[in-house]
mmCIF file of C-alpha atoms in Angstrom:
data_model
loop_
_atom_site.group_PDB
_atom_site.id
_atom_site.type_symbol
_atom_site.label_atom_id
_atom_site.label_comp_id
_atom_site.label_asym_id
_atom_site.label_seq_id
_atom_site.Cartn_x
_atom_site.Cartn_y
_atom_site.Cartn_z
ATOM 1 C CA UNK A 1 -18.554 -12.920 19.089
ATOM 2 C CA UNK A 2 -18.284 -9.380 18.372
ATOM 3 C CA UNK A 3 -20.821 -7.857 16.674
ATOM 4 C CA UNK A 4 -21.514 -3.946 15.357
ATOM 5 C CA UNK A 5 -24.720 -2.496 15.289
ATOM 6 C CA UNK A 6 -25.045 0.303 12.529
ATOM 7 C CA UNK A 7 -27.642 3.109 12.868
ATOM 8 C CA UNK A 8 -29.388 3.524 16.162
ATOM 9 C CA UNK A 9 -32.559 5.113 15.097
ATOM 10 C CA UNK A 10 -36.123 3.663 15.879
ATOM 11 C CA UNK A 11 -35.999 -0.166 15.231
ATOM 12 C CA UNK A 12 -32.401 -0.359 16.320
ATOM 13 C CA UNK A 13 -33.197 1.437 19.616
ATOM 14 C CA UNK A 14 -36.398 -0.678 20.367
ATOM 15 C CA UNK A 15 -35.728 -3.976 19.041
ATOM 16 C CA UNK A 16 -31.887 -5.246 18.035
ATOM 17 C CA UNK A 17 -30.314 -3.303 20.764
ATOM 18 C CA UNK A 18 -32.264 -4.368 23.447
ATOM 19 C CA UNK A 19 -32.379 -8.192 22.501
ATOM 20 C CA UNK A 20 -28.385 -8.262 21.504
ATOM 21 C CA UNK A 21 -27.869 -6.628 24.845
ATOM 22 C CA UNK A 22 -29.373 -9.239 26.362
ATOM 23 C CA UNK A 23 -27.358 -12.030 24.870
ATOM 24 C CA UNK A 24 -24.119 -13.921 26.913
ATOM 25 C CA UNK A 25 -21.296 -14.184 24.650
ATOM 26 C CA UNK A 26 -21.568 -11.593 22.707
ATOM 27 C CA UNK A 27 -19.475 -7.799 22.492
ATOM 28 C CA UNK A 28 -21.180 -5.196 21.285
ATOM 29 C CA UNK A 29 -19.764 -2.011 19.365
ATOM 30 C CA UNK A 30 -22.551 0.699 18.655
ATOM 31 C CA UNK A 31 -22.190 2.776 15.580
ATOM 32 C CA UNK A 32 -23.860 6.014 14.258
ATOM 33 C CA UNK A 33 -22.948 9.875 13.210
ATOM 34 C CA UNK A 34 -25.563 10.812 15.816
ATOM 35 C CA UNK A 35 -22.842 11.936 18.964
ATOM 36 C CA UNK A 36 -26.287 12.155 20.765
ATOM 37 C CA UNK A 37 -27.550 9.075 20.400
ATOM 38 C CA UNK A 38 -23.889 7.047 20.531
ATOM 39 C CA UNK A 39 -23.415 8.614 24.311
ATOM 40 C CA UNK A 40 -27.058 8.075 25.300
ATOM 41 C CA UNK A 41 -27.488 4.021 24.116
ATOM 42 C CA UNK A 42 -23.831 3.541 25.116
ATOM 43 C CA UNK A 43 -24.445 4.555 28.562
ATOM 44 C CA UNK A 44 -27.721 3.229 28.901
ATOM 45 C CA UNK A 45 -26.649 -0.387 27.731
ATOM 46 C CA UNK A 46 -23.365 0.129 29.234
ATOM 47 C CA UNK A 47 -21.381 -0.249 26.144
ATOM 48 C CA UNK A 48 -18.187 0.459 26.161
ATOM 49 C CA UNK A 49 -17.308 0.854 22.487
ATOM 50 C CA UNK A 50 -18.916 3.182 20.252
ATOM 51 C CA UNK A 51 -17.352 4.362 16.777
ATOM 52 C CA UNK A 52 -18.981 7.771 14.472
ATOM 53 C CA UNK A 53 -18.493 5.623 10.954
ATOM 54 C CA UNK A 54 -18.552 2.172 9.685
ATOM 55 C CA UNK A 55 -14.686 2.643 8.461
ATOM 56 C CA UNK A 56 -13.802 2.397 12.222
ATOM 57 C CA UNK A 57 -16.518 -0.404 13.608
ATOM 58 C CA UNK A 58 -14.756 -2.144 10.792
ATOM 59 C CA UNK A 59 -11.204 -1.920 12.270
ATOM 60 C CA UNK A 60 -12.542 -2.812 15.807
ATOM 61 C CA UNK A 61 -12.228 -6.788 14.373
ATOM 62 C CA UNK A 62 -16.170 -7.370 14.312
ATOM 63 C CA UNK A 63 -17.641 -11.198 13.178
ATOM 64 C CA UNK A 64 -20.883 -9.576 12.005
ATOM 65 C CA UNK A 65 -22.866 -6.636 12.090
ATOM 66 C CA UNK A 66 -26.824 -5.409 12.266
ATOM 67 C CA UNK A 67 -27.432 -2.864 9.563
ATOM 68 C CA UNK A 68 -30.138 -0.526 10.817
ATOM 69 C CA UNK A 69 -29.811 2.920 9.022
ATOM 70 C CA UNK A 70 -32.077 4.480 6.422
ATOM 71 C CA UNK A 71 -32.664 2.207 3.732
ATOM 72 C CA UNK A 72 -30.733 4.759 1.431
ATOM 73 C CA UNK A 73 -27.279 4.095 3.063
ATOM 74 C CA UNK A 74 -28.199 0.055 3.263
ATOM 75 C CA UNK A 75 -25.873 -0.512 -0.383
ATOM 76 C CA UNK A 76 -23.071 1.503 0.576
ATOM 77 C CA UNK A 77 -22.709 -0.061 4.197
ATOM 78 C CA UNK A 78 -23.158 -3.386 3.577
ATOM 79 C CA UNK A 79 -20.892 -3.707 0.480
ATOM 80 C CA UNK A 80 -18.028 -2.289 2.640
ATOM 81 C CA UNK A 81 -19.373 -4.769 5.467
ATOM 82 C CA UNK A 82 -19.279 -7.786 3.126
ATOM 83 C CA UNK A 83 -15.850 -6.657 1.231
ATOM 84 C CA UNK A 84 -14.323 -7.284 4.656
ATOM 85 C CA UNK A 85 -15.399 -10.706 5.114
ATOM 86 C CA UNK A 86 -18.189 -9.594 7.805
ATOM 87 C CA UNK A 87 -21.483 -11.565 8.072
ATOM 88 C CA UNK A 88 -24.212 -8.903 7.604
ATOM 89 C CA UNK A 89 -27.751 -8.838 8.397
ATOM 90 C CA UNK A 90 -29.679 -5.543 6.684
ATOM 91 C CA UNK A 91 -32.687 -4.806 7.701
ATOM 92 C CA UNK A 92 -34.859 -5.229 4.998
ATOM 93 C CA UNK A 93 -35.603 -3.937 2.324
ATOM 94 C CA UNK A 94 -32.397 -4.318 1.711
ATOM 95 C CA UNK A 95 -32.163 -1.465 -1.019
ATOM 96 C CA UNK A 96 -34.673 0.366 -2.430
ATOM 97 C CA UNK A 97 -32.974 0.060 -5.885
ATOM 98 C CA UNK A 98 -33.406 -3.674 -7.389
ATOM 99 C CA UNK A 99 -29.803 -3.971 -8.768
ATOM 100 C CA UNK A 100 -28.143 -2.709 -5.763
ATOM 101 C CA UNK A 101 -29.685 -5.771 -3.781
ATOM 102 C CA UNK A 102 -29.105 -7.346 -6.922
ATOM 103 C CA UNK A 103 -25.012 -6.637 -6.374
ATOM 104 C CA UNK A 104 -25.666 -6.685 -2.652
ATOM 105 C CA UNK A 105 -26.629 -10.540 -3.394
ATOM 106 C CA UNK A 106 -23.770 -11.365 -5.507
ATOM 107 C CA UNK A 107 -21.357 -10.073 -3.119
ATOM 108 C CA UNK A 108 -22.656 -11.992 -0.137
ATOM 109 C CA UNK A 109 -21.461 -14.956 -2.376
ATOM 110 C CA UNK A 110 -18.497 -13.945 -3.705
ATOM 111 C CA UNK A 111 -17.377 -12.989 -0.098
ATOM 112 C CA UNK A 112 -18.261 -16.265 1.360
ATOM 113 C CA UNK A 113 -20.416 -14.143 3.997
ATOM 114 C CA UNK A 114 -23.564 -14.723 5.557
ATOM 115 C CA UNK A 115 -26.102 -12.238 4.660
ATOM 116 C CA UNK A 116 -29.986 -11.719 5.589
ATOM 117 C CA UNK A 117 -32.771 -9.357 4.897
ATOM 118 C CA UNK A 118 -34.903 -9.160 8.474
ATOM 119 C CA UNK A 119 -37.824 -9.943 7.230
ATOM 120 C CA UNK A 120 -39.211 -10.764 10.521
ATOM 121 C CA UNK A 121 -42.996 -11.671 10.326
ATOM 122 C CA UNK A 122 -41.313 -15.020 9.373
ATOM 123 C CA UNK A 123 -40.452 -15.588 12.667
ATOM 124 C CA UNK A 124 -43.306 -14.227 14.575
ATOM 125 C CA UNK A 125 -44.680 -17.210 16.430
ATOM 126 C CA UNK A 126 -48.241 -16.786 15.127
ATOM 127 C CA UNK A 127 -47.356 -16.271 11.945
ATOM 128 C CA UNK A 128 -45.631 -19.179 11.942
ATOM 129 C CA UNK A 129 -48.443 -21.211 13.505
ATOM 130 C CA UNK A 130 -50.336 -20.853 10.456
ATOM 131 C CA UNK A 131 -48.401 -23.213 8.652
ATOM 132 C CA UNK A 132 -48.581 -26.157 10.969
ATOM 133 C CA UNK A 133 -52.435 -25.995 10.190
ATOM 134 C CA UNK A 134 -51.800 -27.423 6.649
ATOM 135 C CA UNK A 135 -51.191 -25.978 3.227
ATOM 136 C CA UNK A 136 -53.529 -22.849 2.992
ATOM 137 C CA UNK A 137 -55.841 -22.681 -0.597
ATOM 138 C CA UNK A 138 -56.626 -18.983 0.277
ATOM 139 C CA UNK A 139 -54.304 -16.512 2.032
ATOM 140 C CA UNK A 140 -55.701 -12.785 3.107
ATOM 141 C CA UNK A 141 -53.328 -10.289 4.373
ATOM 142 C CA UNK A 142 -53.985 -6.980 5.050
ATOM 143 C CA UNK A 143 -51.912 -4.661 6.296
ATOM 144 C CA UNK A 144 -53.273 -0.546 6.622
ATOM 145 C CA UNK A 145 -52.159 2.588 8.029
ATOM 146 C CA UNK A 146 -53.795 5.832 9.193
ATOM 147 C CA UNK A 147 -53.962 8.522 6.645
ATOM 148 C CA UNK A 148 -50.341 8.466 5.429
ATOM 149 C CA UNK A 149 -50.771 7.624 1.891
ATOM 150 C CA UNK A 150 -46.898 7.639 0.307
ATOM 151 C CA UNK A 151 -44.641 7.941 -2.836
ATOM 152 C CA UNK A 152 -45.315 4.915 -4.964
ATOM 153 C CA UNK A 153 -41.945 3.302 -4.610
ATOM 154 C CA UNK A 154 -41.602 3.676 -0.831
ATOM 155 C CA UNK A 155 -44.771 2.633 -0.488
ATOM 156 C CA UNK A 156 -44.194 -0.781 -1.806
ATOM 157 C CA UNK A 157 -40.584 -1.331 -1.191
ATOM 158 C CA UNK A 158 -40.093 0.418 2.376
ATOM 159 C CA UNK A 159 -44.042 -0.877 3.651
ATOM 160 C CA UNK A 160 -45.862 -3.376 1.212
ATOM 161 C CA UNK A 161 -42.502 -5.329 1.052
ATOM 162 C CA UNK A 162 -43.379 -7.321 4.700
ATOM 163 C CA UNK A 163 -47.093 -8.181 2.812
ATOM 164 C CA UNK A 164 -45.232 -9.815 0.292
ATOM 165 C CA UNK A 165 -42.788 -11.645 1.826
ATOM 166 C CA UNK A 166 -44.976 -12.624 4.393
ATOM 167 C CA UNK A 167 -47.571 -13.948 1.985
ATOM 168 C CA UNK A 168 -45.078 -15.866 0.429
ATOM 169 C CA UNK A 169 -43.546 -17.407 3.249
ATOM 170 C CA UNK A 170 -47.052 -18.741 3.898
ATOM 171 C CA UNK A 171 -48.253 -19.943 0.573
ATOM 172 C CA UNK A 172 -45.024 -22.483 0.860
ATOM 173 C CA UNK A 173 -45.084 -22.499 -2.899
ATOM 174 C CA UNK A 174 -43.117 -20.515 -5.878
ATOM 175 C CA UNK A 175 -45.367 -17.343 -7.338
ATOM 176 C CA UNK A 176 -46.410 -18.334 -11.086
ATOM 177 C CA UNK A 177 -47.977 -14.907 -11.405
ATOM 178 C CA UNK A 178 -48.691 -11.724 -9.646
ATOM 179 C CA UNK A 179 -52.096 -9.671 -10.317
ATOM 180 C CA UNK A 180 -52.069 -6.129 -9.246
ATOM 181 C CA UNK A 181 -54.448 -3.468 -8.362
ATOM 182 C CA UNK A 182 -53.976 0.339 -7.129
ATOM 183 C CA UNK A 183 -55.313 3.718 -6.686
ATOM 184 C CA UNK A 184 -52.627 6.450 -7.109
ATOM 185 C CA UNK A 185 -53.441 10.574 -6.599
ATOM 186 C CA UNK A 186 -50.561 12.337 -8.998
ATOM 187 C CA UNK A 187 -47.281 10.654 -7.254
ATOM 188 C CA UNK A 188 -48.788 9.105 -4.000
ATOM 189 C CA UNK A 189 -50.301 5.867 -3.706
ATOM 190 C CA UNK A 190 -53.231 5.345 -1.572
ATOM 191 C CA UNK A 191 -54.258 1.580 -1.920
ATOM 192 C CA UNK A 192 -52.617 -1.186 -3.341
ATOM 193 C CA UNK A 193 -53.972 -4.580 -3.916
ATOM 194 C CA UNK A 194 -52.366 -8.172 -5.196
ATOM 195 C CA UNK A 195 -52.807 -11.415 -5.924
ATOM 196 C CA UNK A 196 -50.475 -14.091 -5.456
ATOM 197 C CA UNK A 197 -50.876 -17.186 -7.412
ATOM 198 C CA UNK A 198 -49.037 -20.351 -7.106
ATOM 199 C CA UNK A 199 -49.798 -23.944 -7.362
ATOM 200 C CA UNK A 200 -53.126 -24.839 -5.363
ATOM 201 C CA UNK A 201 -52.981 -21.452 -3.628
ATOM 202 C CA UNK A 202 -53.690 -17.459 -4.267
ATOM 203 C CA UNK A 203 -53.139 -15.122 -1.931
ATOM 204 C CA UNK A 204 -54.180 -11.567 -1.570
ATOM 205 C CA UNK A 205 -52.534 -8.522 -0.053
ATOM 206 C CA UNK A 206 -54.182 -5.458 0.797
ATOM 207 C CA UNK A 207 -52.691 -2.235 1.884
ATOM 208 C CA UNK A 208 -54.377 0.812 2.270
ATOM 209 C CA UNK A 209 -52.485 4.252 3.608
ATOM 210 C CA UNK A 210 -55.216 6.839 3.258
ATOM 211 C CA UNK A 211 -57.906 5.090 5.629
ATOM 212 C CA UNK A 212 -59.038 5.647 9.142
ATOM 213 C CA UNK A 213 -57.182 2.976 10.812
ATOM 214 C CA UNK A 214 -53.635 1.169 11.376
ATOM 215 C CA UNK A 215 -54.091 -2.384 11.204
ATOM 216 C CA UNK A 216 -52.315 -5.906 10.473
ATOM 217 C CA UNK A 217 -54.817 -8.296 9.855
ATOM 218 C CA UNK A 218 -54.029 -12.481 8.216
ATOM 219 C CA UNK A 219 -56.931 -14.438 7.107
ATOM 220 C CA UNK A 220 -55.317 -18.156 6.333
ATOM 221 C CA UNK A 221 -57.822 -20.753 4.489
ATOM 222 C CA UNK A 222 -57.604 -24.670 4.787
ATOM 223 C CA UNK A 223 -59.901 -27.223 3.809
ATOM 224 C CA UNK A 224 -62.034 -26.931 6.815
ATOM 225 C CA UNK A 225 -60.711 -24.553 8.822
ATOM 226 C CA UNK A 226 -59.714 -20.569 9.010
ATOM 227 C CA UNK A 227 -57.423 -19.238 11.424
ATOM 228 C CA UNK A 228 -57.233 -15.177 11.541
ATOM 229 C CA UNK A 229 -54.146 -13.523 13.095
ATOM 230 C CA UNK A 230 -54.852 -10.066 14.326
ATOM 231 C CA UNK A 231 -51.783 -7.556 15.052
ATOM 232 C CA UNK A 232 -49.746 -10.147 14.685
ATOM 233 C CA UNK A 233 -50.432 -11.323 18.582
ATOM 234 C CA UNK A 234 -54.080 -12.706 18.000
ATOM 235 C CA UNK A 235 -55.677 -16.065 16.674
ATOM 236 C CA UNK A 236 -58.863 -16.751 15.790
ATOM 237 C CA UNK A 237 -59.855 -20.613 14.753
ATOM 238 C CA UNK A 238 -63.152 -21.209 13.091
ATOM 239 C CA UNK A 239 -64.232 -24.587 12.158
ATOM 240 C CA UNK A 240 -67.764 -24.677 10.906
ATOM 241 C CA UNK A 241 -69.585 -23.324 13.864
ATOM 242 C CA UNK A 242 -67.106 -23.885 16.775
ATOM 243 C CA UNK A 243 -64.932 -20.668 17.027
ATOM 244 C CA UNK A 244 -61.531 -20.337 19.399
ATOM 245 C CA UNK A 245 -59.151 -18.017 20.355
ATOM 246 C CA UNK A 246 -55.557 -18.123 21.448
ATOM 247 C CA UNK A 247 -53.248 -15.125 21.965
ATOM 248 C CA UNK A 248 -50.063 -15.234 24.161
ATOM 249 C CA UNK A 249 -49.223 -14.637 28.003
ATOM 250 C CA UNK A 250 -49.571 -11.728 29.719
ATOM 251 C CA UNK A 251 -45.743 -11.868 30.419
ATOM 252 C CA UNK A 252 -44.581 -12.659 27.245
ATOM 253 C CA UNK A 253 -42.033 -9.776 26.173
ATOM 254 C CA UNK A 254 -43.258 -7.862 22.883
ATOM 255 C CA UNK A 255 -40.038 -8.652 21.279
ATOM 256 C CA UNK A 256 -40.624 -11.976 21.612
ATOM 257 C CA UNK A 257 -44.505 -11.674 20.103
ATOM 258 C CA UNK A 258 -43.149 -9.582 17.145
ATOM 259 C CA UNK A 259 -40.225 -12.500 16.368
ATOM 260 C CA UNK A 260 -36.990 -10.323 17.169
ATOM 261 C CA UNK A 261 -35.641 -12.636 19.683
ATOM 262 C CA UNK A 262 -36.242 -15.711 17.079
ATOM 263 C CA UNK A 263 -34.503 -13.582 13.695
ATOM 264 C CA UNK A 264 -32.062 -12.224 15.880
ATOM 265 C CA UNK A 265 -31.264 -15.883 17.804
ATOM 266 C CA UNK A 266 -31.596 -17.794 14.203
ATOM 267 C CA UNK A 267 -28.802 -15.419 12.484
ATOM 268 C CA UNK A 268 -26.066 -15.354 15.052
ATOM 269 C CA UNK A 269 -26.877 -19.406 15.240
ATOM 270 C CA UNK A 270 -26.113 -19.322 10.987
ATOM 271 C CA UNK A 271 -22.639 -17.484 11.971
ATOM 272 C CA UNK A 272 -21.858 -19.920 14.674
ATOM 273 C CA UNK A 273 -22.982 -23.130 12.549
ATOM 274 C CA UNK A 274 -21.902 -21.726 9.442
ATOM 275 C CA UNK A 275 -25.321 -22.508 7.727
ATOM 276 C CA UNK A 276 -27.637 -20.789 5.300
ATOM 277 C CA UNK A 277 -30.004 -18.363 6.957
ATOM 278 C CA UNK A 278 -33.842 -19.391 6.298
ATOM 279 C CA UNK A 279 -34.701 -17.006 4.286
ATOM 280 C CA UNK A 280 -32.079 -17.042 2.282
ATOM 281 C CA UNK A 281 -30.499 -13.699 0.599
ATOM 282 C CA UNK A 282 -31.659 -15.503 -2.600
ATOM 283 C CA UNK A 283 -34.711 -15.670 -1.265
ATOM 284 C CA UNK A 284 -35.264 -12.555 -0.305
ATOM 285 C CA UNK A 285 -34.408 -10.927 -3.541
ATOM 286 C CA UNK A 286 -37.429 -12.959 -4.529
ATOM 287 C CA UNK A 287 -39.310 -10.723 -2.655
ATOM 288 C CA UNK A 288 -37.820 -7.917 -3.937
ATOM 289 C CA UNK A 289 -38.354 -8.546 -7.629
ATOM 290 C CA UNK A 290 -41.974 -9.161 -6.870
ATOM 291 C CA UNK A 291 -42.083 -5.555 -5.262
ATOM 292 C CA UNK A 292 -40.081 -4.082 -8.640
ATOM 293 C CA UNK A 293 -42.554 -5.328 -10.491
ATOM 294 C CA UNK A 294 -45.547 -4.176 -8.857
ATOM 295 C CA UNK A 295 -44.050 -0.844 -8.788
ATOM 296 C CA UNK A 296 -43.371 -0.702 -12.436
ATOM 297 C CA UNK A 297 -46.693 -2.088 -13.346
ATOM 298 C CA UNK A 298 -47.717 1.322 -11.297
ATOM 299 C CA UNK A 299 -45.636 3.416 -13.035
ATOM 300 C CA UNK A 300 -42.845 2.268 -15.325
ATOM 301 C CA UNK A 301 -41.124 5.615 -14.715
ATOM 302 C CA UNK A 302 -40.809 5.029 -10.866
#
């Protein structure tokens, strides 16, 4: 399988390119305006082909592709990716504009693609430990940074889109209604707060951007039991008075902790099984239209 990876910046260079590079089977054509960069990863990874512009990764025959580029040039490069019939995963969000991952959606179907938003706290094995504890009644996600507090839509659709889509991944149920709370200085956004509600569950993200610390913290509520997940590597297990921890090997690879092996591994296994990627791009607009309309209830003008 040949595949392209688009836009070698931060992400690509510490977490697709180093787990695709790693992978029998598969070719690899790097891709980015940077001349820098191209020469530097291709000779690092010992990649042989490298292209300046998606135009020519496209005529190098590529099955699929890994969009990694500023979200701003995610529209433009995936509909030429999924005009030419080539299964493309974007790294989410997938747009910051609503109806261009609107279109974005509707072309993955018309093309008979596969597309996916990497959305991937989904696969982050103690994320997804939470569910095999039962149906949660009460989800808490928080999710903070270090004094960076940030225009209201990239905010939410750039950052506060993972709490989101990771709350609803976990609450396993569709979102009846969405309660939202926020404290905004002129055009920046500081805090953000939301409720979740479905059937038999709310959940509750948090994000604050103008505090003193950066932190990723999941509180996840059964009957009789609470399990918190802290940086994502982390479990705590409290049942009544007995409390236990868990947290991963010393040799197991962050990649692997932060579930880029598993997203990566599940969508080239959708290309090669022709199957529907879990999440779905339907689902994932989901996520998106929850994110809209938390930013309009902020502003309507946004």
């Amino acid at each position: 399988m040949k595949i392209g990876i688009i836009g070698l910046g931060d992400i690509a260079a510490k977490a697709y390119l180093p787990v695709l590079s790693e992978k029998e089977g598969i070719e690899l054509v790097l891709c980015t305006r940077n001349t820098e960069t191209l020469n530097r990863l291709s000779e690092k990874y010992r990649i042989q082909e490298k292209v300046p512009t998606v135009d020519e990764l496209i005529t190098k025959g590529i099955d699929a592709a890994f969009v990694s580029t500023a979200t701003e040039a995610h529209f433009e490069i995936a509909e030429k990716l999924l005009k030419s019939g080539i299964h493309t995963y974007i790294d989410k969000p997938i747009s910051m504009s609503l109806q261009e991952t609107e279109n974005i959606v509707k072309l993955a179907k018309e093309s008979g693609s596969i597309a996916m938003a990497g959305f991937n706290r989904r696969f982050i094995p103690k994320v997804n430990e939470l569910i095999e504890h039962g149906k949660a009644s009460l989800i808490l996600m928080q999710k903070n940074r270090y004094s960076s507090p940030d225009f209201i839509r990239r905010f939410v659709v750039e950052d506060f889109i993972h709490v989101v889509d990771t709350l609803r991944f976990l609450m396993d149920t569709e979102v009846l209604d969405v309660k939202i709370q926020f404290l905004r200085n002129g055009e920046m956004l500081d805090h953000l707060i939301i409720q979740l509600i479905g059937d038999g569950c709310i959940a509750m993200g948090i994000m604050n951007r103008n505090g003193g610390v950066t932190e990723e913290i999941i509180e996840y509520h059964t009957r009789s039991d609470k399990y918190v997940v802290n940086s994502l590597v982390e479990t705590t297990h409290y049942h009544n008075k007995e409390i236990s921890m868990s947290k991963f090997g010393d040799w197991e690879p962050t990649l692997y902790k932060r579930g880029f092996y598993q997203i990566v591994d599940h969508f080239i296994e959708c290309i090669q099984n022709n199957k529907l990627p879990d999440p779905s791009i339907d689902d994932s607009l989901l996520t998106h239209e929850i994110c809209e309309r938390i930013v309009k209830a902020i502003d309507s003008k946004v």
